[in-house]
PDB file of C-alpha atoms in Angstrom:
ATOM      1  CA  GLU A   1     -10.776 -33.718  10.130  1.00 78.00           C
ATOM      2  CA  THR A   2     -14.012 -32.618   8.708  1.00 92.00           C
ATOM      3  CA  ASP A   3     -12.920 -33.714   5.171  1.00 94.00           C
ATOM      4  CA  LEU A   4     -11.953 -37.273   6.571  1.00 95.00           C
ATOM      5  CA  ARG A   5     -15.320 -37.356   8.441  1.00 96.00           C
ATOM      6  CA  GLN A   6     -17.363 -36.476   5.385  1.00 96.00           C
ATOM      7  CA  PHE A   7     -15.572 -39.213   3.307  1.00 95.00           C
ATOM      8  CA  GLY A   8     -16.270 -41.697   6.153  1.00 94.00           C
ATOM      9  CA  GLU A   9     -20.176 -40.708   5.938  1.00 95.00           C
ATOM     10  CA  PHE A  10     -19.897 -41.274   2.040  1.00 95.00           C
ATOM     11  CA  LEU A  11     -18.149 -44.772   2.525  1.00 95.00           C
ATOM     12  CA  ARG A  12     -21.081 -45.582   5.092  1.00 94.00           C
ATOM     13  CA  GLU A  13     -23.900 -44.385   2.713  1.00 94.00           C
ATOM     14  CA  GLU A  14     -22.362 -46.369  -0.091  1.00 93.00           C
ATOM     15  CA  LYS A  15     -21.914 -49.349   2.222  1.00 93.00           C
ATOM     16  CA  ILE A  16     -18.360 -49.689   1.619  1.00 89.00           C
ATOM     17  CA  SER A  17     -16.715 -51.274   4.578  1.00 81.00           C
ATOM     18  CA  ASP A  18     -13.964 -53.291   3.162  1.00 82.00           C
ATOM     19  CA  CYS A  19     -10.945 -52.103   1.245  1.00 88.00           C
ATOM     20  CA  VAL A  20     -11.231 -48.397  -0.362  1.00 92.00           C
ATOM     21  CA  GLN A  21     -10.452 -48.481  -3.981  1.00 92.00           C
ATOM     22  CA  ARG A  22      -9.718 -45.829  -6.355  1.00 94.00           C
ATOM     23  CA  LEU A  23     -13.139 -46.089  -7.840  1.00 94.00           C
ATOM     24  CA  HIS A  24     -14.503 -45.219  -4.500  1.00 95.00           C
ATOM     25  CA  VAL A  25     -12.490 -42.151  -4.125  1.00 95.00           C
ATOM     26  CA  ARG A  26     -13.351 -40.950  -7.712  1.00 96.00           C
ATOM     27  CA  LYS A  27     -17.010 -41.546  -7.045  1.00 96.00           C
ATOM     28  CA  TYR A  28     -16.835 -39.334  -3.985  1.00 96.00           C
ATOM     29  CA  LEU A  29     -15.037 -36.594  -5.915  1.00 96.00           C
ATOM     30  CA  ALA A  30     -17.725 -36.795  -8.607  1.00 95.00           C
ATOM     31  CA  LEU A  31     -20.458 -36.622  -5.954  1.00 96.00           C
ATOM     32  CA  LEU A  32     -18.785 -33.585  -4.678  1.00 96.00           C
ATOM     33  CA  SER A  33     -18.524 -31.835  -8.224  1.00 95.00           C
ATOM     34  CA  ARG A  34     -22.310 -32.603  -8.724  1.00 96.00           C
ATOM     35  CA  ALA A  35     -23.048 -30.935  -5.425  1.00 96.00           C
ATOM     36  CA  GLY A  36     -21.626 -27.694  -6.828  1.00 95.00           C
ATOM     37  CA  LEU A  37     -18.427 -27.491  -4.679  1.00 95.00           C
ATOM     38  CA  ALA A  38     -15.772 -25.228  -6.098  1.00 94.00           C
ATOM     39  CA  ALA A  39     -12.709 -26.900  -7.670  1.00 94.00           C
ATOM     40  CA  ARG A  40     -10.408 -25.518  -4.891  1.00 94.00           C
ATOM     41  CA  THR A  41     -12.613 -27.188  -2.254  1.00 95.00           C
ATOM     42  CA  ILE A  42     -12.687 -30.397  -3.865  1.00 95.00           C
ATOM     43  CA  ASN A  43      -8.870 -30.431  -4.314  1.00 96.00           C
ATOM     44  CA  ARG A  44      -8.495 -29.621  -0.745  1.00 96.00           C
ATOM     45  CA  LYS A  45     -10.463 -32.644   0.250  1.00 96.00           C
ATOM     46  CA  LEU A  46      -8.443 -34.835  -2.266  1.00 96.00           C
ATOM     47  CA  VAL A  47      -5.177 -33.590  -0.676  1.00 96.00           C
ATOM     48  CA  THR A  48      -6.695 -34.436   2.622  1.00 96.00           C
ATOM     49  CA  LEU A  49      -7.471 -38.120   1.461  1.00 96.00           C
ATOM     50  CA  ARG A  50      -3.993 -38.418  -0.252  1.00 96.00           C
ATOM     51  CA  THR A  51      -2.407 -37.477   3.180  1.00 95.00           C
ATOM     52  CA  PHE A  52      -4.472 -39.936   4.989  1.00 95.00           C
ATOM     53  CA  PHE A  53      -4.251 -42.879   2.728  1.00 94.00           C
ATOM     54  CA  LYS A  54      -0.438 -42.272   2.494  1.00 94.00           C
ATOM     55  CA  PHE A  55       0.009 -42.187   6.099  1.00 95.00           C
ATOM     56  CA  ALA A  56      -2.371 -45.376   6.316  1.00 93.00           C
ATOM     57  CA  ALA A  57      -0.342 -47.252   3.699  1.00 92.00           C
ATOM     58  CA  ARG A  58       2.962 -46.392   5.362  1.00 93.00           C
ATOM     59  CA  GLU A  59       1.630 -47.454   8.654  1.00 94.00           C
ATOM     60  CA  GLY A  60       0.682 -50.911   7.369  1.00 92.00           C
ATOM     61  CA  ALA A  61      -3.107 -50.121   7.895  1.00 91.00           C
ATOM     62  CA  MET A  62      -3.790 -50.396   4.156  1.00 90.00           C
ATOM     63  CA  ASP A  63      -1.631 -52.254   1.434  1.00 91.00           C
ATOM     64  CA  HIS A  64      -2.239 -49.620  -1.206  1.00 90.00           C
ATOM     65  CA  ASN A  65      -3.088 -45.899  -1.522  1.00 92.00           C
ATOM     66  CA  PRO A  66      -6.258 -45.481  -3.599  1.00 93.00           C
ATOM     67  CA  THR A  67      -5.430 -41.802  -4.397  1.00 93.00           C
ATOM     68  CA  VAL A  68      -2.275 -42.569  -6.131  1.00 91.00           C
ATOM     69  CA  ASN A  69      -2.273 -40.955  -9.694  1.00 90.00           C
ATOM     70  CA  LEU A  70      -5.602 -39.143  -9.142  1.00 91.00           C
ATOM     71  CA  VAL A  71      -5.226 -35.733 -10.842  1.00 90.00           C
ATOM     72  CA  ALA A  72      -6.571 -32.607  -9.168  1.00 91.00           C
ATOM     73  CA  LEU A  73      -9.307 -30.494 -10.784  1.00 87.00           C
ATOM     74  CA  LYS A  74      -8.155 -27.625 -12.794  1.00 90.00           C
ATOM     75  CA  THR A  75      -8.814 -24.243 -11.065  1.00 87.00           C
ATOM     76  CA  PRO A  76      -9.776 -21.072 -12.778  1.00 84.00           C
ATOM     77  CA  LYS A  77      -7.233 -18.450 -12.600  1.00 86.00           C
ATOM     78  CA  ARG A  78      -8.366 -15.357 -10.918  1.00 82.00           C
ATOM     79  CA  LEU A  79      -7.832 -12.056 -12.397  1.00 82.00           C
ATOM     80  CA  PRO A  80      -6.483  -9.352 -10.382  1.00 74.00           C
ATOM     81  CA  ALA A  81      -8.643  -6.621  -9.012  1.00 78.00           C
ATOM     82  CA  VAL A  82      -8.119  -3.311 -10.469  1.00 77.00           C
ATOM     83  CA  ILE A  83      -8.114  -0.135  -8.277  1.00 77.00           C
ATOM     84  CA  ALA A  84     -10.302   2.781  -9.236  1.00 83.00           C
ATOM     85  CA  LYS A  85      -8.641   6.044 -10.380  1.00 82.00           C
ATOM     86  CA  GLN A  86     -10.075   7.979  -7.402  1.00 87.00           C
ATOM     87  CA  LYS A  87      -8.781   5.395  -4.964  1.00 87.00           C
ATOM     88  CA  LEU A  88      -5.294   5.548  -6.645  1.00 80.00           C
ATOM     89  CA  ALA A  89      -5.352   9.336  -6.365  1.00 82.00           C
ATOM     90  CA  GLU A  90      -6.161   9.054  -2.936  1.00 88.00           C
ATOM     91  CA  ALA A  91      -3.481   6.683  -2.096  1.00 85.00           C
ATOM     92  CA  LEU A  92      -0.972   8.761  -4.073  1.00 82.00           C
ATOM     93  CA  GLU A  93      -1.846  11.741  -1.954  1.00 86.00           C
ATOM     94  CA  LEU A  94      -0.967   9.835   1.342  1.00 89.00           C
ATOM     95  CA  PRO A  95       2.847  10.045   1.279  1.00 88.00           C
ATOM     96  CA  ASP A  96       4.291  13.388   2.273  1.00 88.00           C
ATOM     97  CA  PRO A  97       6.479  14.403  -0.552  1.00 80.00           C
ATOM     98  CA  SER A  98       8.378  17.016   1.412  1.00 85.00           C
ATOM     99  CA  SER A  99      10.433  13.960   2.968  1.00 86.00           C
ATOM    100  CA  VAL A 100      12.707  11.635   1.248  1.00 84.00           C
ATOM    101  CA  GLU A 101      10.665   8.704   2.525  1.00 87.00           C
ATOM    102  CA  GLY A 102       7.377  10.188   1.351  1.00 86.00           C
ATOM    103  CA  ALA A 103       8.779  10.745  -2.121  1.00 83.00           C
ATOM    104  CA  ARG A 104      10.288   7.387  -1.982  1.00 82.00           C
ATOM    105  CA  ASP A 105       6.907   5.912  -1.238  1.00 85.00           C
ATOM    106  CA  ARG A 106       4.935   7.918  -3.735  1.00 84.00           C
ATOM    107  CA  ALA A 107       7.536   6.753  -6.437  1.00 80.00           C
ATOM    108  CA  ILE A 108       6.744   3.150  -5.254  1.00 81.00           C
ATOM    109  CA  LEU A 109       3.065   3.571  -5.678  1.00 82.00           C
ATOM    110  CA  GLU A 110       3.445   5.002  -8.959  1.00 79.00           C
ATOM    111  CA  LEU A 111       5.862   2.504 -10.307  1.00 77.00           C
ATOM    112  CA  PHE A 112       3.725  -0.358  -9.043  1.00 76.00           C
ATOM    113  CA  TYR A 113       0.544   0.961 -10.730  1.00 76.00           C
ATOM    114  CA  ASN A 114       1.796   2.768 -13.796  1.00 76.00           C
ATOM    115  CA  CYS A 115       4.180   0.224 -14.924  1.00 76.00           C
ATOM    116  CA  GLY A 116       2.017  -2.802 -14.071  1.00 76.00           C
ATOM    117  CA  LEU A 117       4.648  -4.305 -11.887  1.00 78.00           C
ATOM    118  CA  ARG A 118       4.045  -7.330  -9.688  1.00 79.00           C
ATOM    119  CA  ARG A 119       4.773  -7.191  -5.979  1.00 81.00           C
ATOM    120  CA  GLN A 120       7.946  -9.212  -6.366  1.00 85.00           C
ATOM    121  CA  GLU A 121       9.200  -7.290  -9.328  1.00 84.00           C
ATOM    122  CA  LEU A 122       8.780  -4.085  -7.292  1.00 81.00           C
ATOM    123  CA  ILE A 123      10.796  -5.750  -4.590  1.00 83.00           C
ATOM    124  CA  ASN A 124      13.463  -6.858  -6.836  1.00 85.00           C
ATOM    125  CA  LEU A 125      13.666  -3.597  -8.546  1.00 79.00           C
ATOM    126  CA  GLU A 126      17.047  -1.670  -8.541  1.00 79.00           C
ATOM    127  CA  ILE A 127      17.052   1.870  -9.410  1.00 73.00           C
ATOM    128  CA  ALA A 128      19.476   1.270 -12.472  1.00 73.00           C
ATOM    129  CA  ASP A 129      16.354  -0.953 -13.741  1.00 71.00           C
ATOM    130  CA  VAL A 130      14.097   2.133 -13.893  1.00 68.00           C
ATOM    131  CA  ASP A 131      13.667   3.661 -17.391  1.00 66.00           C
ATOM    132  CA  MET A 132      11.203   6.412 -17.094  1.00 59.00           C
ATOM    133  CA  GLY A 133      10.433   6.294 -20.829  1.00 58.00           C
ATOM    134  CA  VAL A 134       9.699   2.594 -21.347  1.00 55.00           C
ATOM    135  CA  CYS A 135       7.283   1.888 -18.532  1.00 59.00           C
ATOM    136  CA  GLY A 136       5.510  -1.337 -19.477  1.00 48.00           C
ATOM    137  CA  ASP A 137       7.579  -2.436 -22.606  1.00 46.00           C
ATOM    138  CA  GLY A 138      10.348  -5.013 -22.825  1.00 44.00           C
ATOM    139  CA  ARG A 139       9.892  -6.235 -19.318  1.00 47.00           C
ATOM    140  CA  ARG A 140      10.588  -9.767 -18.019  1.00 46.00           C
ATOM    141  CA  GLY A 141       7.817 -11.822 -16.631  1.00 48.00           C
ATOM    142  CA  ARG A 142       7.558 -14.691 -14.266  1.00 51.00           C
ATOM    143  CA  GLU A 143      10.222 -17.562 -15.196  1.00 53.00           C
ATOM    144  CA  GLY A 144      11.976 -14.944 -17.558  1.00 52.00           C
ATOM    145  CA  ARG A 145       9.462 -14.930 -20.446  1.00 50.00           C
ATOM    146  CA  GLU A 146       8.473 -11.895 -22.126  1.00 50.00           C
ATOM    147  CA  ASP A 147       5.732 -10.205 -20.472  1.00 50.00           C
ATOM    148  CA  GLU A 148       2.477  -8.710 -22.400  1.00 48.00           C
ATOM    149  CA  ARG A 149       1.455  -6.408 -19.287  1.00 50.00           C
ATOM    150  CA  LYS A 150       1.350  -2.678 -20.276  1.00 50.00           C
ATOM    151  CA  GLY A 151       1.507   0.127 -17.905  1.00 50.00           C
ATOM    152  CA  HIS A 152      -1.778   1.976 -16.778  1.00 49.00           C
ATOM    153  CA  GLU A 153      -2.428   5.616 -16.937  1.00 49.00           C
ATOM    154  CA  GLY A 154      -2.841   6.970 -13.381  1.00 48.00           C
ATOM    155  CA  PRO A 155      -3.990  10.264 -12.257  1.00 48.00           C
ATOM    156  CA  ASP A 156      -0.347  11.824 -12.482  1.00 47.00           C
ATOM    157  CA  GLU A 157       1.796   9.634 -14.775  1.00 47.00           C
ATOM    158  CA  THR A 158       5.389   9.164 -13.067  1.00 48.00           C
ATOM    159  CA  ASN A 159       6.230  12.459 -11.669  1.00 58.00           C
ATOM    160  CA  GLY A 160       6.847  11.156  -8.169  1.00 56.00           C
ATOM    161  CA  ALA A 161       9.489   8.711  -9.548  1.00 59.00           C
ATOM    162  CA  HIS A 162      11.141  11.596 -11.257  1.00 57.00           C
ATOM    163  CA  ASP A 163      11.244  13.570  -8.281  1.00 59.00           C
ATOM    164  CA  PHE A 164      12.426  10.838  -6.156  1.00 60.00           C
ATOM    165  CA  LEU A 165      15.293   9.618  -8.267  1.00 59.00           C
ATOM    166  CA  PRO A 166      17.692  12.315  -7.619  1.00 57.00           C
ATOM    167  CA  SER A 167      17.551  11.680  -3.800  1.00 55.00           C
ATOM    168  CA  ALA A 168      17.290   7.897  -4.071  1.00 58.00           C
ATOM    169  CA  GLY A 169      20.956   7.512  -2.877  1.00 55.00           C
ATOM    170  CA  THR A 170      20.188   9.207   0.479  1.00 51.00           C
ATOM    171  CA  ILE A 171      18.068   6.445   1.771  1.00 49.00           C
ATOM    172  CA  GLY A 172      19.867   3.433   3.625  1.00 47.00           C
TER     173      GLY A 172
END
């Protein structure tokens, strides 16, 4: 609603009272960009306008949709945050290694960090997939492409995973 209200204010300031054209929408998006808004914010506003004009055209309030074929701005890719070694060491001490579940949890934490796994890769990981000598090499990334990620050296390499694997079959 706020996005539509802001676009309405823009139209009033520009004295556009008749049919909204593609040029008007582009001018509005350029104004937002010059004002320093983030690409994600501008893209959200564009999606709002697309949805509104698509609805208006479908309901017969407009004879065309001025947002058709407008391209969204490219958004910068965010780098993942890296955990400090001290925080990782603290996290690895949380699971109780004397229980099977604690050993499992420690192995999960170590594999997640030391092998550079993504969350979904860890979720899909089978015990047969774990090769303790090749952490970080030859792994498949998203969409099956070869991945350049390498494992990281943590406070204690993968001792927890080695300790857990013999008992892995006892957890349901």
